[in-house]
Amino acid sequence: MARFTRAQLESFRDAVVPDLLGPDLRLLFVGINPGLWTAATQTHFAHPANRFYPALLQAGVIDRPIDAADGMDEADRDYFRSRGLGITNLAPRATARADELGAEELRAGGERLVALVTERAPHVVAVAGITAYRRAFGVPKAALGRQPEPFGGAVLWVVPNPSGLNAHHTVTSLAAAYAEPARAAGVLD
């Protein structure tokens, strides 16, 4: 596994990680913003404590492990895209913690997300993080799960954030939450 000093990670503050999108986008996962480890490896949800890929594997959304801590290689990226999966973020810039983002930055990210979804037309969008979703879209009472309104032509789900900082969820509970939008997108039976 890659090892970074605090100074090395800090050098990636405000870096951008490109979206991971393919031509047959069925399920678009939306993170809050890249963490510093993610920026260092140029791989979404890459921090070793992040449970995103283990939860996807347990849910059956992917059928082979992806160890993102060192960064995805092109074979991993191609495999992920071939499953009809994609990843983007509400805010593009890397920070040490999501709470470093302001409300305006999240709202602007929400507007960018609507444009991306309208352009790329995924079947389902799954925003990973209820608090960020509420702030980005001005829906303070939104709950986890399928949202009642379509989102840029897609079905919208809000799912728990897989960060290791989100102690309320386990890999098993995340897997259950991620399986629901995956079924709606036709990625799972």
PDB file of C-alpha atoms in Angstrom:
ATOM      1  CA  MET A   1       0.000   0.000   0.000  1.00  0.00           C
ATOM      2  CA  ALA A   2       1.166   3.493  -0.775  1.00  0.00           C
ATOM      3  CA  ARG A   3       2.454   5.526   2.148  1.00  0.00           C
ATOM      4  CA  PHE A   4       2.298   9.288   2.291  1.00  0.00           C
ATOM      5  CA  THR A   5       3.630  11.715   4.849  1.00  0.00           C
ATOM      6  CA  ARG A   6       1.287  14.422   6.107  1.00  0.00           C
ATOM      7  CA  ALA A   7       3.290  16.984   4.104  1.00  0.00           C
ATOM      8  CA  GLN A   8       2.985  14.911   0.935  1.00  0.00           C
ATOM      9  CA  LEU A   9      -0.777  14.615   1.382  1.00  0.00           C
ATOM     10  CA  GLU A  10      -1.096  18.352   2.101  1.00  0.00           C
ATOM     11  CA  SER A  11       0.603  19.045  -1.238  1.00  0.00           C
ATOM     12  CA  PHE A  12      -2.527  17.601  -2.917  1.00  0.00           C
ATOM     13  CA  ARG A  13      -4.895  20.083  -1.245  1.00  0.00           C
ATOM     14  CA  ASP A  14      -7.210  21.619  -3.895  1.00  0.00           C
ATOM     15  CA  ALA A  15      -6.122  19.078  -6.553  1.00  0.00           C
ATOM     16  CA  VAL A  16      -8.852  17.696  -8.826  1.00  0.00           C
ATOM     17  CA  VAL A  17      -9.531  14.025  -9.536  1.00  0.00           C
ATOM     18  CA  PRO A  18     -11.095  13.394 -12.964  1.00  0.00           C
ATOM     19  CA  ASP A  19     -14.513  11.800 -13.151  1.00  0.00           C
ATOM     20  CA  LEU A  20     -14.587   8.084 -13.895  1.00  0.00           C
ATOM     21  CA  LEU A  21     -17.264   7.784 -16.579  1.00  0.00           C
ATOM     22  CA  GLY A  22     -17.850   5.360 -19.420  1.00  0.00           C
ATOM     23  CA  PRO A  23     -20.136   5.329 -22.453  1.00  0.00           C
ATOM     24  CA  ASP A  24     -22.794   3.001 -20.935  1.00  0.00           C
ATOM     25  CA  LEU A  25     -23.331   4.843 -17.662  1.00  0.00           C
ATOM     26  CA  ARG A  26     -26.100   3.151 -15.710  1.00  0.00           C
ATOM     27  CA  LEU A  27     -25.195   4.031 -12.097  1.00  0.00           C
ATOM     28  CA  LEU A  28     -23.343   7.217 -11.195  1.00  0.00           C
ATOM     29  CA  PHE A  29     -21.969   7.382  -7.656  1.00  0.00           C
ATOM     30  CA  VAL A  30     -21.402  10.906  -6.364  1.00  0.00           C
ATOM     31  CA  GLY A  31     -18.914  11.557  -3.592  1.00  0.00           C
ATOM     32  CA  ILE A  32     -18.787  14.764  -1.611  1.00  0.00           C
ATOM     33  CA  ASN A  33     -15.266  15.740  -2.725  1.00  0.00           C
ATOM     34  CA  PRO A  34     -11.902  14.040  -3.086  1.00  0.00           C
ATOM     35  CA  GLY A  35      -9.859  13.501   0.028  1.00  0.00           C
ATOM     36  CA  LEU A  36      -6.131  14.129  -0.011  1.00  0.00           C
ATOM     37  CA  TRP A  37      -5.316  10.405  -0.407  1.00  0.00           C
ATOM     38  CA  THR A  38      -7.749  10.219  -3.322  1.00  0.00           C
ATOM     39  CA  ALA A  39      -6.028  13.186  -4.933  1.00  0.00           C
ATOM     40  CA  ALA A  40      -2.590  11.659  -4.345  1.00  0.00           C
ATOM     41  CA  THR A  41      -3.589   8.390  -6.046  1.00  0.00           C
ATOM     42  CA  GLN A  42      -5.994   9.966  -8.568  1.00  0.00           C
ATOM     43  CA  THR A  43      -8.545   7.321  -7.581  1.00  0.00           C
ATOM     44  CA  HIS A  44     -11.966   8.028  -6.065  1.00  0.00           C
ATOM     45  CA  PHE A  45     -12.665   6.654  -2.571  1.00  0.00           C
ATOM     46  CA  ALA A  46      -9.026   5.523  -2.301  1.00  0.00           C
ATOM     47  CA  HIS A  47      -8.237   6.079   1.381  1.00  0.00           C
ATOM     48  CA  PRO A  48      -7.397   2.729   3.009  1.00  0.00           C
ATOM     49  CA  ALA A  49     -10.154   3.230   5.638  1.00  0.00           C
ATOM     50  CA  ASN A  50     -12.818   3.942   2.997  1.00  0.00           C
ATOM     51  CA  ARG A  51     -15.342   1.129   2.637  1.00  0.00           C
ATOM     52  CA  PHE A  52     -16.686   1.978  -0.834  1.00  0.00           C
ATOM     53  CA  TYR A  53     -15.090  -0.828  -2.873  1.00  0.00           C
ATOM     54  CA  PRO A  54     -15.464  -3.520  -0.163  1.00  0.00           C
ATOM     55  CA  ALA A  55     -19.172  -2.595   0.098  1.00  0.00           C
ATOM     56  CA  LEU A  56     -19.615  -2.750  -3.684  1.00  0.00           C
ATOM     57  CA  LEU A  57     -17.970  -6.179  -3.709  1.00  0.00           C
ATOM     58  CA  GLN A  58     -20.113  -7.493  -0.854  1.00  0.00           C
ATOM     59  CA  ALA A  59     -23.249  -6.177  -2.585  1.00  0.00           C
ATOM     60  CA  GLY A  60     -22.294  -7.842  -5.873  1.00  0.00           C
ATOM     61  CA  VAL A  61     -22.104  -4.524  -7.711  1.00  0.00           C
ATOM     62  CA  ILE A  62     -18.549  -5.521  -8.631  1.00  0.00           C
ATOM     63  CA  ASP A  63     -17.504  -9.166  -8.735  1.00  0.00           C
ATOM     64  CA  ARG A  64     -13.793  -8.827  -8.069  1.00  0.00           C
ATOM     65  CA  PRO A  65     -11.872  -6.827  -5.467  1.00  0.00           C
ATOM     66  CA  ILE A  66     -10.543  -3.382  -6.288  1.00  0.00           C
ATOM     67  CA  ASP A  67      -7.764  -2.242  -3.963  1.00  0.00           C
ATOM     68  CA  ALA A  68      -7.898   1.482  -4.559  1.00  0.00           C
ATOM     69  CA  ALA A  69      -5.444   2.525  -1.829  1.00  0.00           C
ATOM     70  CA  ASP A  70      -2.544   2.464  -4.307  1.00  0.00           C
ATOM     71  CA  GLY A  71      -4.685   3.916  -7.073  1.00  0.00           C
ATOM     72  CA  MET A  72      -6.624   2.113  -9.768  1.00  0.00           C
ATOM     73  CA  ASP A  73      -4.729   0.937 -12.816  1.00  0.00           C
ATOM     74  CA  GLU A  74      -6.295   1.179 -16.270  1.00  0.00           C
ATOM     75  CA  ALA A  75      -7.563  -2.409 -16.089  1.00  0.00           C
ATOM     76  CA  ASP A  76      -9.456  -1.520 -12.874  1.00  0.00           C
ATOM     77  CA  ARG A  77     -10.871   1.620 -14.448  1.00  0.00           C
ATOM     78  CA  ASP A  78     -11.940  -0.245 -17.591  1.00  0.00           C
ATOM     79  CA  TYR A  79     -13.535  -2.985 -15.490  1.00  0.00           C
ATOM     80  CA  PHE A  80     -15.436  -0.450 -13.361  1.00  0.00           C
ATOM     81  CA  ARG A  81     -16.721   1.406 -16.427  1.00  0.00           C
ATOM     82  CA  SER A  82     -17.646  -1.880 -18.161  1.00  0.00           C
ATOM     83  CA  ARG A  83     -20.058  -2.588 -15.299  1.00  0.00           C
ATOM     84  CA  GLY A  84     -21.959   0.604 -16.225  1.00  0.00           C
ATOM     85  CA  LEU A  85     -20.588   2.384 -13.159  1.00  0.00           C
ATOM     86  CA  GLY A  86     -19.213   5.879 -12.824  1.00  0.00           C
ATOM     87  CA  ILE A  87     -17.973   8.237 -10.118  1.00  0.00           C
ATOM     88  CA  THR A  88     -17.957  12.010  -9.773  1.00  0.00           C
ATOM     89  CA  ASN A  89     -18.009  14.470  -6.856  1.00  0.00           C
ATOM     90  CA  LEU A  90     -20.184  17.368  -5.751  1.00  0.00           C
ATOM     91  CA  ALA A  91     -17.119  19.532  -5.185  1.00  0.00           C
ATOM     92  CA  PRO A  92     -14.090  18.859  -7.370  1.00  0.00           C
ATOM     93  CA  ARG A  93     -11.292  20.082  -5.082  1.00  0.00           C
ATOM     94  CA  ALA A  94      -9.477  17.882  -2.593  1.00  0.00           C
ATOM     95  CA  THR A  95      -9.583  18.664   1.116  1.00  0.00           C
ATOM     96  CA  ALA A  96      -8.583  16.786   4.242  1.00  0.00           C
ATOM     97  CA  ARG A  97     -12.232  16.700   5.419  1.00  0.00           C
ATOM     98  CA  ALA A  98     -15.545  17.322   3.689  1.00  0.00           C
ATOM     99  CA  ASP A  99     -16.535  19.844   6.367  1.00  0.00           C
ATOM    100  CA  GLU A 100     -13.933  22.210   4.866  1.00  0.00           C
ATOM    101  CA  LEU A 101     -16.370  22.864   2.008  1.00  0.00           C
ATOM    102  CA  GLY A 102     -18.735  25.790   2.223  1.00  0.00           C
ATOM    103  CA  ALA A 103     -22.440  25.762   1.442  1.00  0.00           C
ATOM    104  CA  GLU A 104     -21.941  27.829  -1.721  1.00  0.00           C
ATOM    105  CA  GLU A 105     -19.319  25.416  -3.002  1.00  0.00           C
ATOM    106  CA  LEU A 106     -21.707  22.501  -2.452  1.00  0.00           C
ATOM    107  CA  ARG A 107     -24.590  24.338  -4.141  1.00  0.00           C
ATOM    108  CA  ALA A 108     -22.396  25.115  -7.151  1.00  0.00           C
ATOM    109  CA  GLY A 109     -21.405  21.446  -7.221  1.00  0.00           C
ATOM    110  CA  GLY A 110     -25.060  20.476  -7.191  1.00  0.00           C
ATOM    111  CA  GLU A 111     -25.648  22.643 -10.254  1.00  0.00           C
ATOM    112  CA  ARG A 112     -22.667  21.027 -12.018  1.00  0.00           C
ATOM    113  CA  LEU A 113     -24.009  17.604 -11.110  1.00  0.00           C
ATOM    114  CA  VAL A 114     -27.426  18.323 -12.626  1.00  0.00           C
ATOM    115  CA  ALA A 115     -25.703  19.419 -15.859  1.00  0.00           C
ATOM    116  CA  LEU A 116     -23.510  16.291 -15.901  1.00  0.00           C
ATOM    117  CA  VAL A 117     -26.475  13.985 -15.302  1.00  0.00           C
ATOM    118  CA  THR A 118     -28.502  15.721 -18.005  1.00  0.00           C
ATOM    119  CA  GLU A 119     -25.600  15.364 -20.454  1.00  0.00           C
ATOM    120  CA  ARG A 120     -24.491  11.799 -19.626  1.00  0.00           C
ATOM    121  CA  ALA A 121     -27.952  10.349 -18.842  1.00  0.00           C
ATOM    122  CA  PRO A 122     -27.205   7.662 -16.246  1.00  0.00           C
ATOM    123  CA  HIS A 123     -30.254   5.610 -15.239  1.00  0.00           C
ATOM    124  CA  VAL A 124     -29.586   6.152 -11.531  1.00  0.00           C
ATOM    125  CA  VAL A 125     -27.575   8.652  -9.481  1.00  0.00           C
ATOM    126  CA  ALA A 126     -26.477   7.708  -5.954  1.00  0.00           C
ATOM    127  CA  VAL A 127     -25.189  10.599  -3.840  1.00  0.00           C
ATOM    128  CA  ALA A 128     -23.005   9.262  -1.013  1.00  0.00           C
ATOM    129  CA  GLY A 129     -23.642  11.537   1.947  1.00  0.00           C
ATOM    130  CA  ILE A 130     -26.958  12.813   3.306  1.00  0.00           C
ATOM    131  CA  THR A 131     -25.598  15.995   4.897  1.00  0.00           C
ATOM    132  CA  ALA A 132     -23.813  17.102   1.734  1.00  0.00           C
ATOM    133  CA  TYR A 133     -26.900  16.277  -0.340  1.00  0.00           C
ATOM    134  CA  ARG A 134     -29.115  18.355   1.944  1.00  0.00           C
ATOM    135  CA  ARG A 135     -26.720  21.318   1.762  1.00  0.00           C
ATOM    136  CA  ALA A 136     -26.074  21.087  -1.987  1.00  0.00           C
ATOM    137  CA  PHE A 137     -29.734  20.909  -2.955  1.00  0.00           C
ATOM    138  CA  GLY A 138     -31.421  22.819  -0.143  1.00  0.00           C
ATOM    139  CA  VAL A 139     -33.524  19.900   1.103  1.00  0.00           C
ATOM    140  CA  PRO A 140     -32.901  19.909   4.852  1.00  0.00           C
ATOM    141  CA  LYS A 141     -35.389  17.123   5.598  1.00  0.00           C
ATOM    142  CA  ALA A 142     -34.197  14.677   2.922  1.00  0.00           C
ATOM    143  CA  ALA A 143     -33.686  11.113   4.155  1.00  0.00           C
ATOM    144  CA  LEU A 144     -31.489   8.297   2.927  1.00  0.00           C
ATOM    145  CA  GLY A 145     -32.952   6.182   0.137  1.00  0.00           C
ATOM    146  CA  ARG A 146     -34.758   6.829  -3.117  1.00  0.00           C
ATOM    147  CA  GLN A 147     -35.767  10.451  -3.543  1.00  0.00           C
ATOM    148  CA  PRO A 148     -39.275  11.298  -4.782  1.00  0.00           C
ATOM    149  CA  GLU A 149     -38.299  13.574  -7.665  1.00  0.00           C
ATOM    150  CA  PRO A 150     -36.317  12.679 -10.803  1.00  0.00           C
ATOM    151  CA  PHE A 151     -32.874  14.205 -11.055  1.00  0.00           C
ATOM    152  CA  GLY A 152     -31.847  15.478 -14.495  1.00  0.00           C
ATOM    153  CA  GLY A 153     -33.775  12.575 -16.016  1.00  0.00           C
ATOM    154  CA  ALA A 154     -32.315   9.961 -13.639  1.00  0.00           C
ATOM    155  CA  VAL A 155     -33.683   8.218 -10.569  1.00  0.00           C
ATOM    156  CA  LEU A 156     -31.991   9.684  -7.494  1.00  0.00           C
ATOM    157  CA  TRP A 157     -30.861   7.846  -4.378  1.00  0.00           C
ATOM    158  CA  VAL A 158     -29.027   9.194  -1.363  1.00  0.00           C
ATOM    159  CA  VAL A 159     -26.828   6.550   0.236  1.00  0.00           C
ATOM    160  CA  PRO A 160     -24.532   6.624   3.270  1.00  0.00           C
ATOM    161  CA  ASN A 161     -21.033   8.005   2.897  1.00  0.00           C
ATOM    162  CA  PRO A 162     -18.449   5.178   2.922  1.00  0.00           C
ATOM    163  CA  SER A 163     -15.750   7.212   4.666  1.00  0.00           C
ATOM    164  CA  GLY A 164     -14.132   5.605   7.663  1.00  0.00           C
ATOM    165  CA  LEU A 165     -15.215   8.752   9.534  1.00  0.00           C
ATOM    166  CA  ASN A 166     -18.854   7.651   9.148  1.00  0.00           C
ATOM    167  CA  ALA A 167     -18.906   5.218  12.065  1.00  0.00           C
ATOM    168  CA  HIS A 168     -22.677   4.657  11.844  1.00  0.00           C
ATOM    169  CA  HIS A 169     -22.256   2.229   8.946  1.00  0.00           C
ATOM    170  CA  THR A 170     -20.414  -1.012   8.369  1.00  0.00           C
ATOM    171  CA  VAL A 171     -19.364  -2.627   5.104  1.00  0.00           C
ATOM    172  CA  THR A 172     -22.465  -4.814   5.414  1.00  0.00           C
ATOM    173  CA  SER A 173     -24.891  -1.918   5.912  1.00  0.00           C
ATOM    174  CA  LEU A 174     -23.207   0.046   3.127  1.00  0.00           C
ATOM    175  CA  ALA A 175     -23.465  -2.983   0.826  1.00  0.00           C
ATOM    176  CA  ALA A 176     -27.200  -3.208   1.490  1.00  0.00           C
ATOM    177  CA  ALA A 177     -27.636   0.517   0.829  1.00  0.00           C
ATOM    178  CA  TYR A 178     -25.589   0.423  -2.404  1.00  0.00           C
ATOM    179  CA  ALA A 179     -27.386  -2.663  -3.726  1.00  0.00           C
ATOM    180  CA  GLU A 180     -30.698  -0.793  -3.900  1.00  0.00           C
ATOM    181  CA  PRO A 181     -29.692   1.825  -6.493  1.00  0.00           C
ATOM    182  CA  ALA A 182     -27.646  -0.836  -8.304  1.00  0.00           C
ATOM    183  CA  ARG A 183     -30.813  -2.936  -8.733  1.00  0.00           C
ATOM    184  CA  ALA A 184     -32.732   0.136  -9.897  1.00  0.00           C
ATOM    185  CA  ALA A 185     -29.984   0.814 -12.462  1.00  0.00           C
ATOM    186  CA  GLY A 186     -30.004  -2.772 -13.749  1.00  0.00           C
ATOM    187  CA  VAL A 187     -26.462  -3.423 -12.515  1.00  0.00           C
ATOM    188  CA  LEU A 188     -27.764  -6.108 -10.101  1.00  0.00           C
ATOM    189  CA  ASP A 189     -30.675  -8.496 -10.550  1.00  0.00           C
TER     190      ASP A 189
END
